[in-house]
mmCIF file of C-alpha atoms in Angstrom:
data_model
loop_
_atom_site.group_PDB
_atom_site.id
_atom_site.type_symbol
_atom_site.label_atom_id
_atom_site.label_comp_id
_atom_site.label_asym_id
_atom_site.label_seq_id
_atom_site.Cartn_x
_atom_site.Cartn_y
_atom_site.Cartn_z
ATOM 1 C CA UNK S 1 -215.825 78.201 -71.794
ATOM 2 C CA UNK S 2 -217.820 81.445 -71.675
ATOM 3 C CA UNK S 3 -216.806 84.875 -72.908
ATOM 4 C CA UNK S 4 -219.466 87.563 -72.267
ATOM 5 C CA UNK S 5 -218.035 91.193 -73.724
ATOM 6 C CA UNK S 6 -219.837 94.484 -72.337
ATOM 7 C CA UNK S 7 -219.688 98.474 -72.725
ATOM 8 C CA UNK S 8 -216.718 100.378 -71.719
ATOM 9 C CA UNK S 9 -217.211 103.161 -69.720
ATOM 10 C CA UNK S 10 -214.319 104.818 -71.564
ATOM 11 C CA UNK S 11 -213.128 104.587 -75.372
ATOM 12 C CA UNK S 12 -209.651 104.137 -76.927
ATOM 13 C CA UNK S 13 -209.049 107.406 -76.048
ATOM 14 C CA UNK S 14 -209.717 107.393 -72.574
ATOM 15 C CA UNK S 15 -213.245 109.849 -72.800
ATOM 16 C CA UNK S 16 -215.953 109.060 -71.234
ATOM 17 C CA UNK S 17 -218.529 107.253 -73.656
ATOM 18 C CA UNK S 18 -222.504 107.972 -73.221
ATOM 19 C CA UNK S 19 -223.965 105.434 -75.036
ATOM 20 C CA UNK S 20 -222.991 102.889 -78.148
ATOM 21 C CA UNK S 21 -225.376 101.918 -81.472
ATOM 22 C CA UNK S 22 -224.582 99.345 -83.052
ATOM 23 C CA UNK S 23 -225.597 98.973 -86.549
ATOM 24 C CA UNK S 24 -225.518 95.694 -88.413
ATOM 25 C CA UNK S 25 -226.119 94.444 -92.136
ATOM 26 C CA UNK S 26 -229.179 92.129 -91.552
ATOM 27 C CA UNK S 27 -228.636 88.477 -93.059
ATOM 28 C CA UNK S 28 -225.177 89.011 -94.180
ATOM 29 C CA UNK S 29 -224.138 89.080 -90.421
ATOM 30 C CA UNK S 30 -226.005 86.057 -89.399
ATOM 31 C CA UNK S 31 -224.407 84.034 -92.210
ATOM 32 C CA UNK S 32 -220.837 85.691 -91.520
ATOM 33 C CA UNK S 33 -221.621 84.265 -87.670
ATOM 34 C CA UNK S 34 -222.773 80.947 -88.704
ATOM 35 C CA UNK S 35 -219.501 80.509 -90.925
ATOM 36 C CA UNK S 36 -217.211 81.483 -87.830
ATOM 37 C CA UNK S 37 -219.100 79.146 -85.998
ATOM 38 C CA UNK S 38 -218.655 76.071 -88.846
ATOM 39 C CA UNK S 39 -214.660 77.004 -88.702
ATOM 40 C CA UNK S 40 -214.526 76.457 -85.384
ATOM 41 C CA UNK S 41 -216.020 73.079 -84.995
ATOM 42 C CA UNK S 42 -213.735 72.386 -88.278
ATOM 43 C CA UNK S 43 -210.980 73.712 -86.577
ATOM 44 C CA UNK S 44 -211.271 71.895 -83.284
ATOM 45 C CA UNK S 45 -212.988 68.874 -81.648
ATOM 46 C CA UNK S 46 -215.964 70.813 -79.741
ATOM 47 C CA UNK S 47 -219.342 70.400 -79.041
ATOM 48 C CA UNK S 48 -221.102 73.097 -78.801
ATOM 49 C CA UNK S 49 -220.830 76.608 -79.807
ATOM 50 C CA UNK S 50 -223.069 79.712 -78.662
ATOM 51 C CA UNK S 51 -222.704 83.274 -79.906
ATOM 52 C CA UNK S 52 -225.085 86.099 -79.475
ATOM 53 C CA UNK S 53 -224.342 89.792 -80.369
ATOM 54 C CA UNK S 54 -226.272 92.258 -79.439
ATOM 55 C CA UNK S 55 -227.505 95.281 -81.505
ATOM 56 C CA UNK S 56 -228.984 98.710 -81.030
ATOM 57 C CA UNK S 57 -228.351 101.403 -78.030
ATOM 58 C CA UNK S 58 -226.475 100.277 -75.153
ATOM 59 C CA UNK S 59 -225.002 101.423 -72.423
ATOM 60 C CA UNK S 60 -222.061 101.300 -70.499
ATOM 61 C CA UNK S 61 -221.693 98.081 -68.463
ATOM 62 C CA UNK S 62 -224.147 96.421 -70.977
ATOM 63 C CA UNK S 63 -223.546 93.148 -72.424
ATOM 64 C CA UNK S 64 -222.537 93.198 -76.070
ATOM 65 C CA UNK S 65 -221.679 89.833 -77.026
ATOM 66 C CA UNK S 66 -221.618 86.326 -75.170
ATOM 67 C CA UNK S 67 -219.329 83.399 -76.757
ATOM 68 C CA UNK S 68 -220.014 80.021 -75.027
ATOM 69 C CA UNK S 69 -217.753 76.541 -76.311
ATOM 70 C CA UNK S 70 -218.167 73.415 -74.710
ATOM 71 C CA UNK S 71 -215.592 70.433 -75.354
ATOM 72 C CA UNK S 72 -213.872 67.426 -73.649
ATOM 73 C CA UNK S 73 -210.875 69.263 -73.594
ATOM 74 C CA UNK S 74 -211.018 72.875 -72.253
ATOM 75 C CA UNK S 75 -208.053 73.696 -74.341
ATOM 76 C CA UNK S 76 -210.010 73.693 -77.169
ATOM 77 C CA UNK S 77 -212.628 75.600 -76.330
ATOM 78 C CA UNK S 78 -210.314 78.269 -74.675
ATOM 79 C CA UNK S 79 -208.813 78.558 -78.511
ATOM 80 C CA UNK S 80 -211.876 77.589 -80.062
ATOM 81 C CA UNK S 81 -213.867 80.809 -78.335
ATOM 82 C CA UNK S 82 -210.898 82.676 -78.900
ATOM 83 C CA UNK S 83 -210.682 82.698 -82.574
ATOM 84 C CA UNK S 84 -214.257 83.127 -82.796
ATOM 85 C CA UNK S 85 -213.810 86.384 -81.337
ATOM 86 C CA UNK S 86 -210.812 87.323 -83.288
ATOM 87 C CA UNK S 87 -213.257 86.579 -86.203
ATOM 88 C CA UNK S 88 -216.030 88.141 -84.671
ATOM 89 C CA UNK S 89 -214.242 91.464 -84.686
ATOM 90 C CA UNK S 90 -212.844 91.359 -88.601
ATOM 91 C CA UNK S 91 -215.551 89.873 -90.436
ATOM 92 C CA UNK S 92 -218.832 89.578 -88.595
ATOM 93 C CA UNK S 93 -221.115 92.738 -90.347
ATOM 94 C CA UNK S 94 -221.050 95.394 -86.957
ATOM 95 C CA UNK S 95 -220.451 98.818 -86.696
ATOM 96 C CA UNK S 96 -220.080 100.774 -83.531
ATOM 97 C CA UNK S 97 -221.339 104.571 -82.709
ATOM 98 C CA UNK S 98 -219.569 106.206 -80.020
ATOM 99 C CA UNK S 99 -222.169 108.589 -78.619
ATOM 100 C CA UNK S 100 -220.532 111.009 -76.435
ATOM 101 C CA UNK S 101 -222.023 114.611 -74.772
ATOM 102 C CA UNK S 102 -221.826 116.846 -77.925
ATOM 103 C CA UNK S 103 -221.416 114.852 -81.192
ATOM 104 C CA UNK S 104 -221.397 110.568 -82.564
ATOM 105 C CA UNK S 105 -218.279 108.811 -83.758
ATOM 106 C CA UNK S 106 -217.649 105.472 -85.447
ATOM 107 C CA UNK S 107 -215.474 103.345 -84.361
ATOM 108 C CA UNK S 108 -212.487 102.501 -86.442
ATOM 109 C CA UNK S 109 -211.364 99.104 -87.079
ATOM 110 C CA UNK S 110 -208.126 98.458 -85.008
ATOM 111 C CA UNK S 111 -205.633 96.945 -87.308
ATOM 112 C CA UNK S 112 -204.736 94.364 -84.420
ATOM 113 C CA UNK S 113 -207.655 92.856 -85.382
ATOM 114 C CA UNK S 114 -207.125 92.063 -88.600
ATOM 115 C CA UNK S 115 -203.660 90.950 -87.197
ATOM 116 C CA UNK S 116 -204.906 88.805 -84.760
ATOM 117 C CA UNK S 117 -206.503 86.428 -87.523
ATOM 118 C CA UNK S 118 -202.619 85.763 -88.180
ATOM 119 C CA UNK S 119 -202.186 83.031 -85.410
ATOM 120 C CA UNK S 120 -204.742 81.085 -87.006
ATOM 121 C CA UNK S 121 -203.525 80.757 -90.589
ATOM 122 C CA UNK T 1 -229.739 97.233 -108.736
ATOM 123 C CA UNK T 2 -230.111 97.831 -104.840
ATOM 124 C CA UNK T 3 -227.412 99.679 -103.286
ATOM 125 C CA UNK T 4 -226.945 99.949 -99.456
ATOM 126 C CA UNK T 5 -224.879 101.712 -97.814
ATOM 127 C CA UNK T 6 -223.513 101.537 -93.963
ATOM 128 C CA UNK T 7 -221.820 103.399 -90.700
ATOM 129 C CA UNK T 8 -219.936 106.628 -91.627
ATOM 130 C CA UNK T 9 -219.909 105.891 -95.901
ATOM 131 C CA UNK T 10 -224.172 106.518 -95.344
ATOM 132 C CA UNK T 11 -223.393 109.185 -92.820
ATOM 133 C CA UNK T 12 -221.464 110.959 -95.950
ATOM 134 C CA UNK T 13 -224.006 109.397 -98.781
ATOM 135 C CA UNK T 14 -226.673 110.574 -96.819
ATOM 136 C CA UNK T 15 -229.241 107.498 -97.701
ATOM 137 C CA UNK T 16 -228.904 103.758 -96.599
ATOM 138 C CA UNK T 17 -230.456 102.559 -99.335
ATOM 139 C CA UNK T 18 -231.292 103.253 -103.444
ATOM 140 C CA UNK T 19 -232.475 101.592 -106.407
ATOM 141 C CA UNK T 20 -230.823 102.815 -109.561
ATOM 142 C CA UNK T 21 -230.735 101.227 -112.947
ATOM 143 C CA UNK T 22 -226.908 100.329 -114.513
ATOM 144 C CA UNK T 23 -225.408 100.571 -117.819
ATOM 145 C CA UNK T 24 -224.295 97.194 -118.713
ATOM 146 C CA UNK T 25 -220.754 98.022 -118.905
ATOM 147 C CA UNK T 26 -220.757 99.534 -114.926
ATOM 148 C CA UNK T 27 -219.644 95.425 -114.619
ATOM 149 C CA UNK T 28 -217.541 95.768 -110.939
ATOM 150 C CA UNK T 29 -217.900 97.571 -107.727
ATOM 151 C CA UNK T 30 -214.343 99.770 -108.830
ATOM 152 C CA UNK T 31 -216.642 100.883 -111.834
ATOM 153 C CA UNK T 32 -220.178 101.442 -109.478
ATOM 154 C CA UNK T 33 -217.768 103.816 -107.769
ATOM 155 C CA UNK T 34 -216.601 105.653 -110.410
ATOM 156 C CA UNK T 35 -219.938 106.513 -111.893
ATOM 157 C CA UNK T 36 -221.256 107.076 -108.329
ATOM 158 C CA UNK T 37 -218.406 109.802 -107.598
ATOM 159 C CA UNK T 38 -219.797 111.502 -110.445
ATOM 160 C CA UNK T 39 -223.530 111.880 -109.464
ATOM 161 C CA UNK T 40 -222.416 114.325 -106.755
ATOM 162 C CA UNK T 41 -219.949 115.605 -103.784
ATOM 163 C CA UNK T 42 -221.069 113.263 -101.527
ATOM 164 C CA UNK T 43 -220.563 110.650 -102.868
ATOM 165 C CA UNK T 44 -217.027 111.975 -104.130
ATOM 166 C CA UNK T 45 -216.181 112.319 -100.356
ATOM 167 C CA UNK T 46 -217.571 109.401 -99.036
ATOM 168 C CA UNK T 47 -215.536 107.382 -101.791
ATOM 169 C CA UNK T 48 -212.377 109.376 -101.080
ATOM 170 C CA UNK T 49 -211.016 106.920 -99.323
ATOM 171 C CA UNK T 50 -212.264 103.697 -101.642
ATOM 172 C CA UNK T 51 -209.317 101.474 -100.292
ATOM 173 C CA UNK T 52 -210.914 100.923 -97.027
ATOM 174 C CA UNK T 53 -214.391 100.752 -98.235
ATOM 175 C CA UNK T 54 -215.442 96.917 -98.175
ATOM 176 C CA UNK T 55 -218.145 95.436 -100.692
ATOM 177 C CA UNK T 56 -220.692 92.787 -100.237
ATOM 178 C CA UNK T 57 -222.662 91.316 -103.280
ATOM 179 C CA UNK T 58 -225.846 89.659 -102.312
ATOM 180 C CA UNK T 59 -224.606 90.079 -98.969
ATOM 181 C CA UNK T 60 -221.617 88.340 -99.307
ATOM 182 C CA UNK T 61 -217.961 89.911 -99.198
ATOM 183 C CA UNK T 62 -216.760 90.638 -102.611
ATOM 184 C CA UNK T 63 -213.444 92.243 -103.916
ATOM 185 C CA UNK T 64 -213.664 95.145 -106.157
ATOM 186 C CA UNK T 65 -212.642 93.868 -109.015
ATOM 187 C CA UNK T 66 -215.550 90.731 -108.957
ATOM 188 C CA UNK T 67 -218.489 90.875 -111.531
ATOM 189 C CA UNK T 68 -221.610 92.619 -111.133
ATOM 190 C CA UNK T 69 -224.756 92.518 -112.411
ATOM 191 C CA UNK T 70 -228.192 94.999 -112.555
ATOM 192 C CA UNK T 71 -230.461 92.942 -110.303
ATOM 193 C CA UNK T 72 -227.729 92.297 -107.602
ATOM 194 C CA UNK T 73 -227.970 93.929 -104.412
ATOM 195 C CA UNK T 74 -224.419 95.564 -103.910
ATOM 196 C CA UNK T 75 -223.187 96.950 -100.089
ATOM 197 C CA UNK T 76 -220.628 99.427 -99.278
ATOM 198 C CA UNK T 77 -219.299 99.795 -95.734
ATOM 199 C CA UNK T 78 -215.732 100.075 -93.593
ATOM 200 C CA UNK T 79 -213.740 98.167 -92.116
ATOM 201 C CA UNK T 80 -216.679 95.817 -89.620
ATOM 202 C CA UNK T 81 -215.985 96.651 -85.643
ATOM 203 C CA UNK T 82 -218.214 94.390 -83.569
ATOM 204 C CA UNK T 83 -217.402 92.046 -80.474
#
């Protein structure tokens, strides 16, 4: 099971997005990564996990992040990926800047993301 | 103690990063705030809205309330937003 997220074109609000940065807390994210990944292969009976994240200026269309599972069963990696994505986007240490023709915005952390961690309590 | 700082609260701090020296009884991030919303107005606004604001201690997530200590490195960022 492979995931592979990219750039928007447009944001939440519909406008037209110029670039992204995304800024990251060296260490602390790689260890928040590796313990998603150790939940997951807790969670369910998988093989092998993959997760990359990308960092910096992109563009729209870019790649941003790539989840890859492999299992026996492909249910499990279906769920497997998808929780590490849920947990990807409420605890791994990213921020994203919205770059647009005249000024910069953060991104705001959806509360359906924090939400979405619900279906796996 | 190392303080860093990330996204829109070092947009407002104006500096990722400082090294300042703590009174022993500054003991929790709720406390490192208070003094820090004293030192000046940005750091007042950028602390405005404290509830949201997320702490890491040695770069793991802490709650506000957790001990600290002088030679720990202490983080203060929103809400993450990666994936």
């Amino acid at each position: 099971m492979n995931f592979l997220g990219t750039v928007r074109a447009k944001n939440k609000n519909n406008k037209n997005i110029l670039s992204m940065t995304i800024e990251h807390y060296p260490v602390m994210t790689e260890n928040e990564i590796l313990k998603i990944a150790e939940k997951a292969l807790k969670k369910w009976d998988i093989n092998y996990i993959s997760i990359i994240h990308r960092i910096g200026k992109l563009f729209p269309k870019d790649k941003i992040v790539y989840v890859g599972v492999s299992s026996k069963h492909r249910q499990n990696a279906f769920n497997a990926c998808n929780f590490i994505m849920d947990y990807l986007k409420s605890n791994a240490t990213f921020w994203k800047l919205e770059e647009f023709e005249n000024k910069n915005k953060w991104v705001i952390q959806d509360k359906k993301e924090i939400e979405a961690l619900e279906k796996w309590s | 103690m190392i303080i860093k700082y990330f996204s829109w609260v070092k947009d407002i701090v104006g500096k990722s990063e400082e090294k300042i020296l703590i009174s022993p009884d500054i003991d929790t991030p709720e406390k490192l705030i208070d003094f820090l919303i004293t030192k000046n107005e940005q750091y007042k606004k950028a602390f405005s809205k404290r509830a949201t604001i997320k702490v890491a201690q040695n770069k793991i997530y802490i709650s506000k309330t957790t001990k600290i200590k002088n030679d720990d490195e202490i983080a203060f960022f929103p809400p993450v937003t990666g994936g």
